[in-house]
């Protein structure tokens, strides 16, 4: 996959045209008017592996780019002043109409993204949820899937990683449930 990041042309503080300048050994965007480098950082996002009692997981079919038409875990970008856990549960509600409780942090992955450069994806496991499942604005379909070869390929590497993390560690996760 070729990554072409959308270029920022103007300073978001003063609107002046940005230049490129070597600072700390890296070519960075620089505003000559504000006399400051414009630092670019990964965007944090969350996703959730939601399991039902039969260990089927929820996937949503994307109706928006990137990866429109592919299936992925429910999730999305964190908002300012929001905790990652709250972001994960908010996205779950928006995309599936389900209310859930975080069970476990599965890990953190960096995903190459055509628009943002790098998205930092935080994955959680959810086993307790309630509500009537229905797809949100960003999805054209939603369903439970058995983890086998018939399951559609996940749209993002990070989502695939979190799904594999759950199913490769199922005995451990079940043990954890007994400990709680
Ligand atoms: Zn500026």
XYZ file of N, CA and C and ligand atoms in Angstrom:
541
model
N 0.855 -1.199 0.000
C 0.000 0.000 0.000
C 0.890 1.247 0.000
N 0.669 2.125 -0.956
C 1.419 3.385 -0.997
C 0.725 4.403 -0.093
N 1.518 4.982 0.782
C 0.943 5.952 1.706
C 1.225 7.357 1.203
N 0.174 8.084 0.910
C 0.304 9.466 0.476
C -0.461 10.334 1.464
N 0.268 10.947 2.357
C -0.392 11.753 3.385
C -0.883 13.057 2.771
N -2.080 13.450 3.149
C -2.591 14.752 2.715
C -1.705 15.846 3.286
N -1.193 16.700 2.409
C -0.238 17.727 2.844
C -0.952 18.924 3.465
N -0.400 19.393 4.569
C -0.914 20.622 5.175
C -0.218 21.798 4.495
N -0.991 22.765 4.025
C -0.404 23.879 3.282
C -0.282 25.142 4.115
N -1.205 25.294 5.064
C -1.241 26.541 5.824
C -1.157 26.286 7.319
N -0.569 27.242 8.016
C -0.472 27.168 9.477
C -1.876 27.225 10.072
N -2.170 26.285 11.007
C -3.516 26.272 11.581
C -3.673 27.316 12.688
N -2.569 28.030 13.016
C -2.701 29.130 13.991
C -2.943 30.458 13.289
N -2.124 30.753 12.237
C -2.188 32.092 11.629
C -2.595 32.075 10.156
N -2.618 30.902 9.537
C -3.045 30.804 8.141
C -1.932 31.030 7.135
N -0.726 31.383 7.597
C 0.398 31.623 6.676
C 0.802 30.326 5.978
N 1.387 30.481 4.790
C 1.813 29.306 4.046
C 2.982 28.630 4.768
N 2.940 27.302 4.857
C 3.982 26.568 5.571
C 5.156 26.253 4.657
N 6.332 26.229 5.255
C 7.544 25.837 4.536
C 8.052 24.532 5.136
N 9.006 23.923 4.446
C 9.634 22.721 5.002
C 11.026 23.091 5.499
N 11.386 22.562 6.656
C 12.654 22.936 7.268
C 13.187 21.750 8.069
N 14.513 21.534 7.975
C 15.121 20.461 8.767
C 15.263 20.906 10.218
N 14.576 20.214 11.117
C 14.661 20.513 12.548
C 14.841 19.185 13.274
N 15.856 19.113 14.124
C 16.168 17.881 14.861
C 16.353 16.689 13.923
N 16.939 16.963 12.737
C 17.248 15.874 11.819
C 16.069 15.374 11.002
N 14.913 15.997 11.149
C 13.724 15.574 10.404
C 13.179 16.767 9.628
N 12.771 16.516 8.376
C 12.150 17.595 7.619
C 10.731 17.810 8.164
N 10.511 18.987 8.733
C 9.212 19.273 9.341
C 8.553 20.454 8.645
N 7.246 20.591 8.866
C 6.556 21.789 8.414
C 6.934 22.923 9.362
N 7.062 24.140 8.803
C 7.499 25.270 9.630
C 6.728 26.523 9.226
N 6.225 27.245 10.230
C 5.543 28.511 9.953
C 6.528 29.654 10.234
N 6.888 30.384 9.166
C 7.850 31.482 9.308
C 7.243 32.642 10.089
N 5.938 32.772 10.042
C 5.267 33.879 10.730
C 5.218 33.624 12.242
N 4.781 32.418 12.637
C 4.736 32.052 14.068
C 6.128 31.656 14.572
N 7.065 31.453 13.632
C 8.421 31.003 13.958
C 8.394 29.709 14.776
N 7.565 28.770 14.321
C 7.462 27.510 15.059
C 7.297 26.328 14.099
N 7.910 25.188 14.456
C 7.641 23.980 13.669
C 6.196 23.518 13.917
N 5.596 22.924 12.918
C 4.264 22.337 13.095
C 4.489 20.829 13.244
N 4.392 20.348 14.466
C 4.639 18.936 14.733
C 3.436 18.110 14.295
N 3.738 16.989 13.646
C 2.665 16.095 13.213
C 2.772 14.788 13.993
N 1.664 14.356 14.547
C 1.651 13.172 15.405
C 0.589 12.178 14.949
N 0.744 10.913 15.374
C -0.297 9.928 15.055
C -1.633 10.320 15.688
N -2.713 9.883 15.074
C -4.058 10.147 15.599
C -4.518 8.900 16.357
N -4.926 9.052 17.626
C -5.394 7.864 18.350
C -6.827 7.474 17.989
N -7.010 6.176 17.836
C -8.333 5.615 17.555
C -8.518 4.375 18.418
N -9.750 3.943 18.564
C -10.026 2.736 19.350
C -10.812 1.747 18.499
N -10.750 0.474 18.885
C -11.641 -0.513 18.278
C -11.942 -1.579 19.326
N -13.031 -2.308 19.111
C -13.458 -3.291 20.107
C -13.762 -4.647 19.472
N -13.231 -5.700 20.109
C -13.634 -7.067 19.764
C -14.777 -7.399 20.716
N -15.989 -7.488 20.170
C -17.173 -7.779 20.978
C -17.554 -9.233 20.764
N -17.521 -10.011 21.862
C -17.834 -11.445 21.766
C -19.176 -11.750 22.412
N -19.963 -12.591 21.749
C -21.207 -13.053 22.380
C -20.916 -14.363 23.138
N -21.944 -14.987 23.696
C -21.754 -16.177 24.542
C -21.183 -17.358 23.761
N -21.398 -17.378 22.444
C -20.864 -18.455 21.598
C -19.512 -18.083 20.985
N -18.893 -17.025 21.521
C -17.597 -16.528 21.016
C -17.631 -16.114 19.543
N -18.784 -15.623 19.117
C -18.845 -14.996 17.794
C -18.524 -13.516 17.991
N -17.904 -12.893 16.974
C -17.540 -11.484 17.122
C -18.331 -10.609 16.155
N -18.472 -9.352 16.526
C -19.234 -8.403 15.705
C -18.294 -7.711 14.717
N -18.687 -7.718 13.441
C -18.007 -6.909 12.428
C -19.031 -5.992 11.779
N -18.576 -4.798 11.386
C -19.442 -3.862 10.658
C -18.878 -3.667 9.254
N -19.782 -3.534 8.296
C -19.363 -3.328 6.905
C -19.269 -1.831 6.656
N -18.093 -1.395 6.195
C -17.833 0.035 6.055
C -18.564 0.638 4.858
N -19.243 1.760 5.094
C -19.914 2.452 3.987
C -19.173 3.735 3.628
N -18.015 3.948 4.282
C -17.209 5.147 4.011
C -15.758 4.752 3.742
N -15.041 5.623 3.059
C -13.609 5.403 2.831
C -12.841 5.735 4.107
N -11.665 5.190 4.370
C -11.020 4.178 3.523
C -11.609 2.783 3.702
N -11.313 1.906 2.757
C -11.726 0.493 2.805
C -13.243 0.331 2.798
N -13.893 1.178 2.025
C -15.341 1.085 1.876
C -15.717 -0.303 1.344
N -16.761 -0.901 1.920
C -17.224 -2.216 1.473
C -16.573 -3.371 2.217
N -15.502 -3.078 2.973
C -14.852 -4.139 3.756
C -15.424 -4.157 5.177
N -15.186 -5.273 5.851
C -15.679 -5.424 7.225
C -14.578 -5.035 8.207
N -14.970 -4.478 9.328
C -13.981 -4.148 10.367
C -14.622 -4.202 11.742
N -13.805 -4.077 12.759
C -14.304 -4.016 14.127
C -14.984 -2.670 14.341
N -15.964 -2.599 15.237
C -16.515 -1.292 15.594
C -15.404 -0.441 16.212
N -15.374 0.836 15.885
C -14.342 1.707 16.445
C -14.276 3.029 15.724
N -13.366 3.882 16.160
C -13.215 5.179 15.518
C -12.275 6.072 16.314
N -12.171 7.313 15.885
C -11.202 8.236 16.466
C -11.637 8.767 17.836
N -10.636 8.965 18.673
C -10.878 9.600 19.977
C -11.149 11.077 19.769
N -12.020 11.633 20.587
C -12.249 13.076 20.601
C -11.356 13.691 21.681
N -11.151 14.999 21.596
C -10.389 15.695 22.631
C -11.084 15.547 23.987
N -10.298 15.433 25.028
C -10.773 15.360 26.419
C -11.629 14.116 26.690
N -11.405 13.084 25.892
C -12.148 11.841 26.058
C -11.147 10.748 26.417
N -11.494 9.855 27.329
C -10.585 8.739 27.628
C -10.713 7.713 26.505
N -9.664 6.887 26.299
C -9.789 5.864 25.250
C -10.934 4.892 25.511
N -11.164 4.566 26.787
C -12.254 3.638 27.115
C -13.608 4.245 26.731
N -13.767 5.536 27.056
C -15.024 6.208 26.745
C -15.211 6.311 25.220
N -14.096 6.583 24.520
C -14.149 6.672 23.056
C -14.584 5.327 22.467
N -14.030 4.240 23.008
C -14.363 2.904 22.500
C -15.853 2.604 22.700
N -16.362 2.941 23.889
C -17.772 2.650 24.185
C -18.710 3.570 23.399
N -18.285 4.820 23.196
C -19.090 5.748 22.386
C -19.171 5.261 20.937
N -18.016 4.851 20.383
C -18.014 4.361 19.000
C -18.841 3.079 18.879
N -18.752 2.223 19.898
C -19.559 0.997 19.884
C -21.040 1.347 19.785
N -21.459 2.317 20.607
C -22.866 2.741 20.608
C -23.254 3.342 19.253
N -22.365 4.206 18.707
C -22.672 4.881 17.439
C -22.754 3.894 16.273
N -21.876 2.884 16.288
C -21.775 2.000 15.124
C -22.619 0.743 15.217
N -22.997 0.354 16.443
C -23.754 -0.900 16.591
C -25.057 -0.716 17.365
N -25.222 0.424 17.995
C -26.347 0.727 18.888
C -26.295 -0.093 20.186
N -25.152 -0.740 20.459
C -25.025 -1.544 21.672
C -24.329 -0.751 22.779
N -24.721 -1.018 24.007
C -24.054 -0.453 25.174
C -23.183 -1.555 25.766
N -21.893 -1.261 25.957
C -20.994 -2.303 26.432
C -20.166 -1.893 27.631
N -19.465 -2.897 28.183
C -18.501 -2.655 29.265
C -17.155 -3.202 28.818
N -16.085 -2.414 29.050
C -14.742 -2.872 28.684
C -14.334 -4.035 29.579
N -13.857 -5.099 28.967
C -13.411 -6.266 29.710
C -11.897 -6.238 29.899
N -11.184 -5.849 28.814
C -9.729 -5.996 28.810
C -9.114 -5.126 27.723
N -7.946 -4.560 28.033
C -7.138 -3.891 27.001
C -6.366 -4.961 26.239
N -6.552 -5.005 24.921
C -5.892 -6.037 24.116
C -4.505 -5.611 23.646
N -4.298 -4.308 23.495
C -3.006 -3.828 23.040
C -3.130 -2.549 22.246
N -1.995 -2.089 21.727
C -1.926 -0.838 20.964
C -1.115 -1.102 19.700
N -1.624 -0.690 18.550
C -0.939 -0.909 17.274
C -0.874 0.387 16.480
N 0.184 0.548 15.700
C 0.291 1.679 14.784
C -0.086 1.197 13.388
N -1.050 1.882 12.777
C -1.565 1.511 11.458
C -1.254 2.615 10.456
N -0.666 2.265 9.309
C -0.459 3.255 8.245
C -1.824 3.659 7.693
N -2.003 4.953 7.503
C -3.287 5.479 7.034
C -3.059 6.504 5.928
N -3.831 6.412 4.831
C -3.588 7.294 3.683
C -3.815 8.769 3.982
N -4.641 9.084 4.930
C -4.952 10.492 5.218
C -4.105 11.026 6.369
N -3.984 10.248 7.436
C -3.373 10.755 8.666
C -1.925 10.323 8.858
N -1.405 9.496 7.954
C -0.035 9.024 8.093
C 0.029 7.813 8.981
N -0.143 8.029 10.285
C -0.177 6.923 11.242
C -1.371 7.077 12.175
N -2.117 6.001 12.331
C -3.191 5.976 13.324
C -2.769 5.005 14.419
N -2.830 5.452 15.656
C -2.500 4.612 16.806
C -3.803 3.955 17.277
N -3.903 2.649 17.095
C -5.179 1.975 17.362
C -5.105 1.223 18.695
N -6.036 1.536 19.580
C -6.112 0.921 20.903
C -7.265 -0.083 20.877
N -6.949 -1.357 21.159
C -7.968 -2.403 21.045
C -8.447 -2.899 22.397
N -9.755 -3.079 22.527
C -10.343 -3.586 23.770
C -11.208 -4.806 23.490
N -11.355 -5.621 24.545
C -12.277 -6.760 24.487
C -13.541 -6.405 25.265
N -14.685 -6.729 24.693
C -15.977 -6.501 25.364
C -16.772 -7.798 25.324
N -17.174 -8.263 26.514
C -17.997 -9.478 26.567
C -19.385 -9.185 27.120
N -19.502 -8.055 27.806
C -20.809 -7.683 28.349
C -21.389 -6.536 27.544
N -22.508 -6.791 26.914
C -23.156 -5.736 26.138
C -24.660 -5.974 26.124
N -25.399 -4.917 25.808
C -26.849 -5.038 25.742
C -27.392 -4.080 24.682
N -28.618 -4.313 24.274
C -29.277 -3.446 23.295
C -29.625 -4.195 22.028
N -30.352 -3.518 21.135
C -30.721 -4.097 19.838
C -29.697 -3.645 18.809
N -28.968 -4.620 18.252
C -27.888 -4.289 17.331
C -28.418 -3.758 16.002
N -27.866 -2.614 15.556
C -28.184 -2.084 14.219
C -27.017 -1.223 13.743
N -26.759 -1.194 12.422
C -25.591 -0.451 11.925
C -25.789 1.056 12.009
N -24.715 1.767 12.341
C -24.754 3.228 12.418
C -24.507 3.874 11.069
N -24.232 5.190 11.082
C -24.087 5.983 9.850
C -22.948 5.522 8.949
N -21.841 5.048 9.566
C -20.644 4.704 8.798
C -20.666 3.265 8.288
N -21.775 2.554 8.540
C -21.816 1.126 8.205
C -23.042 0.803 7.357
N -22.879 -0.148 6.428
C -24.011 -0.564 5.606
C -24.580 -1.891 6.086
N -23.815 -2.602 6.939
C -24.285 -3.887 7.447
C -23.545 -4.202 8.740
N -24.105 -5.112 9.499
C -23.481 -5.510 10.768
C -23.901 -6.939 11.058
N -22.987 -7.737 11.620
C -23.360 -9.127 11.897
C -22.381 -9.763 12.880
N -22.790 -10.910 13.424
C -21.903 -11.735 14.241
C -21.218 -12.749 13.333
N -19.932 -13.002 13.581
C -19.184 -13.955 12.766
C -18.469 -14.965 13.649
N -18.438 -16.209 13.165
C -17.622 -17.243 13.790
C -16.192 -17.015 13.303
N -15.221 -17.189 14.213
C -13.815 -16.998 13.832
C -13.320 -18.250 13.119
N -13.482 -18.272 11.819
C -12.928 -19.354 10.997
C -12.656 -18.787 9.598
N -12.389 -19.678 8.654
C -11.992 -19.210 7.323
C -13.113 -18.487 6.584
N -14.357 -18.692 7.022
C -15.482 -18.038 6.340
C -15.627 -16.570 6.744
N -14.933 -16.195 7.829
C -15.029 -14.805 8.309
C -14.383 -13.866 7.291
N -15.028 -12.741 6.970
C -14.401 -11.828 6.007
C -13.097 -11.238 6.539
N -12.213 -10.892 5.628
C -10.928 -10.284 5.988
C -11.191 -8.917 6.628
N -10.480 -8.614 7.713
C -10.649 -7.311 8.371
C -9.997 -6.211 7.537
N -10.617 -5.033 7.520
C -10.157 -3.922 6.674
C -8.783 -3.397 7.098
N -8.467 -3.525 8.385
C -7.228 -2.927 8.894
C -6.353 -3.983 9.576
N -5.024 -3.863 9.381
C -4.077 -4.803 9.988
C -4.224 -4.854 11.503
N -4.429 -3.673 12.107
C -4.533 -3.624 13.566
C -5.762 -4.416 14.034
N -6.873 -4.290 13.321
C -8.094 -5.011 13.706
C -7.858 -6.517 13.605
N -7.195 -6.923 12.532
C -6.853 -8.324 12.332
C -5.990 -8.820 13.503
N -5.030 -7.989 13.903
C -4.139 -8.340 15.016
C -4.946 -8.547 16.313
N -5.879 -7.632 16.606
C -6.647 -7.750 17.854
C -7.565 -8.968 17.830
N -8.122 -9.268 16.677
C -8.983 -10.454 16.552
C -8.149 -11.716 16.804
N -6.964 -11.770 16.191
C -6.100 -12.942 16.390
C -5.635 -13.039 17.834
N -5.343 -11.876 18.445
C -4.926 -11.857 19.853
C -5.988 -12.513 20.729
N -7.246 -12.201 20.480
C -8.335 -12.765 21.276
C -8.441 -14.270 21.059
N -8.478 -14.701 19.801
C -8.748 -16.111 19.549
C -7.526 -17.002 19.792
N -6.316 -16.441 19.686
C -5.113 -17.226 20.002
C -4.900 -17.354 21.512
N -5.581 -16.505 22.274
C -5.394 -16.526 23.726
C -6.688 -16.869 24.461
N -7.576 -17.547 23.779
C -8.890 -17.834 24.368
C -8.806 -18.572 25.704
N -7.949 -19.616 25.845
C -7.876 -20.289 27.146
C -7.474 -19.324 28.266
N -6.525 -18.437 27.961
C -6.081 -17.436 28.949
C -7.226 -16.498 29.337
N -7.960 -16.049 28.318
C -9.059 -15.115 28.562
C -10.159 -15.772 29.388
N -10.412 -17.064 29.120
C -11.444 -17.764 29.877
C -11.004 -17.967 31.327
N -9.690 -18.195 31.493
C -9.118 -18.337 32.825
C -9.301 -17.027 33.614
N -9.061 -15.919 32.908
C -9.198 -14.608 33.523
C -10.611 -14.409 34.046
N -11.590 -14.865 33.280
C -12.998 -14.711 33.659
C -13.262 -15.457 34.980
N -12.622 -16.647 35.093
C -12.805 -17.424 36.324
C -12.165 -16.736 37.528
N -11.074 -16.023 37.265
C -10.369 -15.341 38.353
C -11.161 -14.141 38.870
N -11.976 -13.528 37.988
C -12.695 -12.306 38.374
C -13.827 -12.597 39.339
Zn 1.596 30.439 11.837
